[in-house]
mmCIF file with all atom_site columns, C-alpha atoms in Angstrom:
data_model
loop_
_atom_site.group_PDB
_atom_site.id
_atom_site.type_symbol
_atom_site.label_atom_id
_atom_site.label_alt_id
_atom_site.label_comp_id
_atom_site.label_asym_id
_atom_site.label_entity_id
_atom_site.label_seq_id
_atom_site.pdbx_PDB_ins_code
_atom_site.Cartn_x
_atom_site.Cartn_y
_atom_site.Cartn_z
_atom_site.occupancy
_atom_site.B_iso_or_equiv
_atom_site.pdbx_formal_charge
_atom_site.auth_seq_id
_atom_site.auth_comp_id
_atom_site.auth_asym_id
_atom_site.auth_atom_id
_atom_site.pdbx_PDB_model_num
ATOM 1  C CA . UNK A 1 1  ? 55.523 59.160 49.298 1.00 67.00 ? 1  UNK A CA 1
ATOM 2  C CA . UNK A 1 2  ? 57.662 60.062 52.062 1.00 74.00 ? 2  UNK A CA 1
ATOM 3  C CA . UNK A 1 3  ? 59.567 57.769 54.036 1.00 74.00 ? 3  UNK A CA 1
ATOM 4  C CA . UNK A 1 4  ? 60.560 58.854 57.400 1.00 77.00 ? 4  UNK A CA 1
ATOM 5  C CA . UNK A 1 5  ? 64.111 57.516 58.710 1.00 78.00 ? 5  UNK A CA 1
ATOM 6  C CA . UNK A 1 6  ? 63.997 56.469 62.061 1.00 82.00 ? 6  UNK A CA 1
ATOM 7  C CA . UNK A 1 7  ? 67.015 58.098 64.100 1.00 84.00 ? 7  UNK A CA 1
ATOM 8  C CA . UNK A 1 8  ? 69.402 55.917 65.521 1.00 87.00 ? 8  UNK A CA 1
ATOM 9  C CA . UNK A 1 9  ? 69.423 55.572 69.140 1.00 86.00 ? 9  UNK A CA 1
ATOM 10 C CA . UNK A 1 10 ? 72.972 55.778 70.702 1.00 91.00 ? 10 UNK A CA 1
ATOM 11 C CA . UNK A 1 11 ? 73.729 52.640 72.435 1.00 95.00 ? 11 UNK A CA 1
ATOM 12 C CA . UNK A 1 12 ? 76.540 52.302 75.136 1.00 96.00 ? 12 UNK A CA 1
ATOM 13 C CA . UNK A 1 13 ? 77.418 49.445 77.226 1.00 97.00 ? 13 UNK A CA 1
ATOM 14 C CA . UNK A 1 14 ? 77.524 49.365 81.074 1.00 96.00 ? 14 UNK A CA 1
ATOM 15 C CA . UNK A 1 15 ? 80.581 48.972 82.270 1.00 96.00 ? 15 UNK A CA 1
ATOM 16 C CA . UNK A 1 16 ? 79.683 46.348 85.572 1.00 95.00 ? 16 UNK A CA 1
ATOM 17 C CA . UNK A 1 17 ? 76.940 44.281 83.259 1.00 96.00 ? 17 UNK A CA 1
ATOM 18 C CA . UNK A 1 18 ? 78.041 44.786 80.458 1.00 97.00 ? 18 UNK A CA 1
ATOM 19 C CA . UNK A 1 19 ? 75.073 45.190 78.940 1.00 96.00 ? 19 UNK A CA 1
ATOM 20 C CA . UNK A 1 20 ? 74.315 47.697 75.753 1.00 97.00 ? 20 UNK A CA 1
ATOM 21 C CA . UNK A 1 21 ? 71.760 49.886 76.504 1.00 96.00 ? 21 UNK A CA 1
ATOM 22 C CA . UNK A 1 22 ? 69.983 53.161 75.195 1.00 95.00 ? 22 UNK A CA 1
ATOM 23 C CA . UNK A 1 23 ? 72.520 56.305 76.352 1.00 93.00 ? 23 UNK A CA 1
ATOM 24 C CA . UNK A 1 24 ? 69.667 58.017 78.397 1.00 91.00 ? 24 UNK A CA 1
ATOM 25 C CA . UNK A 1 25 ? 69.369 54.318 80.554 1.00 92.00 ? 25 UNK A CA 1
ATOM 26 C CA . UNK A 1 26 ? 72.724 55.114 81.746 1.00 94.00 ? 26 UNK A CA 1
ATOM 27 C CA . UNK A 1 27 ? 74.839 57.240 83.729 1.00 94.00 ? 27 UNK A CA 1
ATOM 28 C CA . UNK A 1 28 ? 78.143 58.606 82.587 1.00 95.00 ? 28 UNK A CA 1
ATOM 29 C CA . UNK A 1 29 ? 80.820 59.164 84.953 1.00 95.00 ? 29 UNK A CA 1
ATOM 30 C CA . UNK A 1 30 ? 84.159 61.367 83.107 1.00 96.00 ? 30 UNK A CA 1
ATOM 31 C CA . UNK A 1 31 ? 87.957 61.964 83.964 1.00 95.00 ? 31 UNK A CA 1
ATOM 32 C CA . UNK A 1 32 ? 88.726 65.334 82.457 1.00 94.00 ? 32 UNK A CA 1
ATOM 33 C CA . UNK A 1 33 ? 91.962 65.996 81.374 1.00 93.00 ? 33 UNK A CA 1
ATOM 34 C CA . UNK A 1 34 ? 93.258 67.317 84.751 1.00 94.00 ? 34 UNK A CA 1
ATOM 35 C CA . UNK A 1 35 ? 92.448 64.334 86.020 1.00 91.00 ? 35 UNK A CA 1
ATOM 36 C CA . UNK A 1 36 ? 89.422 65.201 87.947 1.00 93.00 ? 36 UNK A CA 1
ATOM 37 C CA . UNK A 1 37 ? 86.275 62.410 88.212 1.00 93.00 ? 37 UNK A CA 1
ATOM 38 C CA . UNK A 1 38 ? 82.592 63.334 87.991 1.00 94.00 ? 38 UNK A CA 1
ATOM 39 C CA . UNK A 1 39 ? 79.383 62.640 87.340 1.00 94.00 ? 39 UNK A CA 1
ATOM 40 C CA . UNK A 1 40 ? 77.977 63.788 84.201 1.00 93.00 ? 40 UNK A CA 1
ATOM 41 C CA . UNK A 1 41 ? 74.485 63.906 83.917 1.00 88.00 ? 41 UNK A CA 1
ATOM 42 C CA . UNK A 1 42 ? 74.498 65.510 80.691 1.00 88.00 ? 42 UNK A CA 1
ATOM 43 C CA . UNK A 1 43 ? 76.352 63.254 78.445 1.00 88.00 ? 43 UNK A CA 1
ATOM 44 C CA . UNK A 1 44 ? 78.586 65.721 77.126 1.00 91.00 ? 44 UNK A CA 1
ATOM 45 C CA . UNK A 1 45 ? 81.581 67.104 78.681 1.00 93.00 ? 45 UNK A CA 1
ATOM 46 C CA . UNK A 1 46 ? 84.623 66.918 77.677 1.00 94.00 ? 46 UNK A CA 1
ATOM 47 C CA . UNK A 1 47 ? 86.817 63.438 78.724 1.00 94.00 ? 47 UNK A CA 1
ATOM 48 C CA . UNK A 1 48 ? 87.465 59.720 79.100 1.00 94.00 ? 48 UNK A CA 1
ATOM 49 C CA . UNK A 1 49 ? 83.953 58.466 80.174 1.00 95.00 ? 49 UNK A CA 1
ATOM 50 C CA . UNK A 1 50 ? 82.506 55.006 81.500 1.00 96.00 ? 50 UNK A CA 1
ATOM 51 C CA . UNK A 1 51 ? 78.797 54.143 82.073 1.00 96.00 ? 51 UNK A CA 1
ATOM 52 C CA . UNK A 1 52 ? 76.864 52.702 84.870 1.00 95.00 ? 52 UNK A CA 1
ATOM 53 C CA . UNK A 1 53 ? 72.951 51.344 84.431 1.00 94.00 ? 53 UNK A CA 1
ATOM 54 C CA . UNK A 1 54 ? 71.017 53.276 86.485 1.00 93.00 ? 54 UNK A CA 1
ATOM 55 C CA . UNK A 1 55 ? 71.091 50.467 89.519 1.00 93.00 ? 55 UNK A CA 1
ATOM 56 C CA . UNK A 1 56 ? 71.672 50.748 92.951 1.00 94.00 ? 56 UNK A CA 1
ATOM 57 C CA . UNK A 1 57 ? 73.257 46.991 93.291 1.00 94.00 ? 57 UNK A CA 1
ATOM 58 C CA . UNK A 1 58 ? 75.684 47.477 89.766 1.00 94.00 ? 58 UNK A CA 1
ATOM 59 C CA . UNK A 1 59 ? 76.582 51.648 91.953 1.00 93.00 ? 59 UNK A CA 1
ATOM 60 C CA . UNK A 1 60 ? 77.352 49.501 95.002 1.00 94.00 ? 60 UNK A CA 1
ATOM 61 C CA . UNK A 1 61 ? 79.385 46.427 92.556 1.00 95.00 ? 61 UNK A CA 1
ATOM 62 C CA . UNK A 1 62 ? 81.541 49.455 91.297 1.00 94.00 ? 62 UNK A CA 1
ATOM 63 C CA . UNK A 1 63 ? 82.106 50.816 94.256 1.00 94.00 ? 63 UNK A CA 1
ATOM 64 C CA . UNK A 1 64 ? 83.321 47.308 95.903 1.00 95.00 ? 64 UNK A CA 1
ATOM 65 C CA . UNK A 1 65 ? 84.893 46.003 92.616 1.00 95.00 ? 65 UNK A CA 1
ATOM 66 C CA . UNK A 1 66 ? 87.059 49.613 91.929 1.00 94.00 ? 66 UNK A CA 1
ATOM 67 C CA . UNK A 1 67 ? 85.611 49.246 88.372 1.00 93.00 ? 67 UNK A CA 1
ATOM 68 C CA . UNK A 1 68 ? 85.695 52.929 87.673 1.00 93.00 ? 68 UNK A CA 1
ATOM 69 C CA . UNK A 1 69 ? 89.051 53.899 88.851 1.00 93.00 ? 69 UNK A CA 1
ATOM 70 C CA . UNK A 1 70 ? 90.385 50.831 86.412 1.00 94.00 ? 70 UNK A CA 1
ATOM 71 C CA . UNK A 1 71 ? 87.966 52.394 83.719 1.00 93.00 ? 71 UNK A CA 1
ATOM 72 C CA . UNK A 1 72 ? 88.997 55.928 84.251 1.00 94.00 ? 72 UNK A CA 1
ATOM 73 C CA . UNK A 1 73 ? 92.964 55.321 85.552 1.00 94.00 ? 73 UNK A CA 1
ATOM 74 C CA . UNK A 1 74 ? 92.443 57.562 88.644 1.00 93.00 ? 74 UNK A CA 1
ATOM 75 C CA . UNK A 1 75 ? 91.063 57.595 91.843 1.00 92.00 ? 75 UNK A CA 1
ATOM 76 C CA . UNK A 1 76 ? 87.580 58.300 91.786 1.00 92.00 ? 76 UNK A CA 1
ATOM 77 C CA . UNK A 1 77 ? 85.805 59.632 95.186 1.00 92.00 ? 77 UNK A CA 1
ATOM 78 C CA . UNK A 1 78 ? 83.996 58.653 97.627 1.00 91.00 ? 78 UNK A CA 1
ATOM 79 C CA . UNK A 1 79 ? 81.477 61.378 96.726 1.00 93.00 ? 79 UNK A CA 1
ATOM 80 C CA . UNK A 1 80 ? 81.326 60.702 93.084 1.00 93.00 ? 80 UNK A CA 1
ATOM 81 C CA . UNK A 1 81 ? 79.498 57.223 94.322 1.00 93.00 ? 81 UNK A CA 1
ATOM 82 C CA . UNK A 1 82 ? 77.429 59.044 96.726 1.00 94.00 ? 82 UNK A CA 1
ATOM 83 C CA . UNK A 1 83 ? 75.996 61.517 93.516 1.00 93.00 ? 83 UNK A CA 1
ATOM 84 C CA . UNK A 1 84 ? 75.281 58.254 91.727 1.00 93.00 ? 84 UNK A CA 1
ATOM 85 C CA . UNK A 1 85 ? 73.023 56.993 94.331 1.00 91.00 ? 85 UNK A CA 1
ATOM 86 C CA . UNK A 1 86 ? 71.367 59.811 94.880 1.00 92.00 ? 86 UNK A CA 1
ATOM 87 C CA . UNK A 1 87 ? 70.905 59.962 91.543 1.00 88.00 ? 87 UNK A CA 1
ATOM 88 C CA . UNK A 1 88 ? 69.511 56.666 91.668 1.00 86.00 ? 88 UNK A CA 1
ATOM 89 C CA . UNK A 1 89 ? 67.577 56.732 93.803 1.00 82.00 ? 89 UNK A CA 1
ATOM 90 C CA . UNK A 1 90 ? 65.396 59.549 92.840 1.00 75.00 ? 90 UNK A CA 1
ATOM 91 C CA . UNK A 1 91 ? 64.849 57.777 89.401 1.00 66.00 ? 91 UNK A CA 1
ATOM 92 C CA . UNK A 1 92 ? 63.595 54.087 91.576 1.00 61.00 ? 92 UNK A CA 1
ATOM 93 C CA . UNK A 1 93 ? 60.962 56.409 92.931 1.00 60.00 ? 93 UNK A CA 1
#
């Protein structure tokens, strides 16, 4: 008899709720090493990363409480917040 393993499912925690949740529930947001901040939809480039739940109030709590920029040390812009709301908002619908 063969006994399948079940994979493990990659768990991060959001860093506004604080909540552990399955990696693809989340959105990762990276500093590279120049110092740059973006959105990474793919999970795997290279740098310092934080996650976000894929909610438009914990978006707009990071944006008001500067949670990423402490996350990240650097100054993440205004546009990086607008790419996580679109993003957002196309997986609500």
């Amino acid at each position: 008899m063969i006994v399948m393993k079940k994979r493990k499912v990659p768990e991060r925690k959001c860093i506004i709720t604080n909540e552990m949740k399955p990696k693809k529930d989340l959105i990762r947001i990276v500093r590279n090493k120049e110092g740059e901040v973006f959105v990474d939809p793919t999970g795997k480039k290279n740098g310092r990363g934080a996650y976000l739940s894929k909610d438009m109030d914990v978006i707009l709590e990071a944006k008001k409480s500067n949670a990423l920029s402490r996350h990240l040390n650097a100054e993440v812009d205004s546009a990086v917040y607008e790419e996580l709301k679109s993003l957002v908002d196309v997986n609500e619908k």
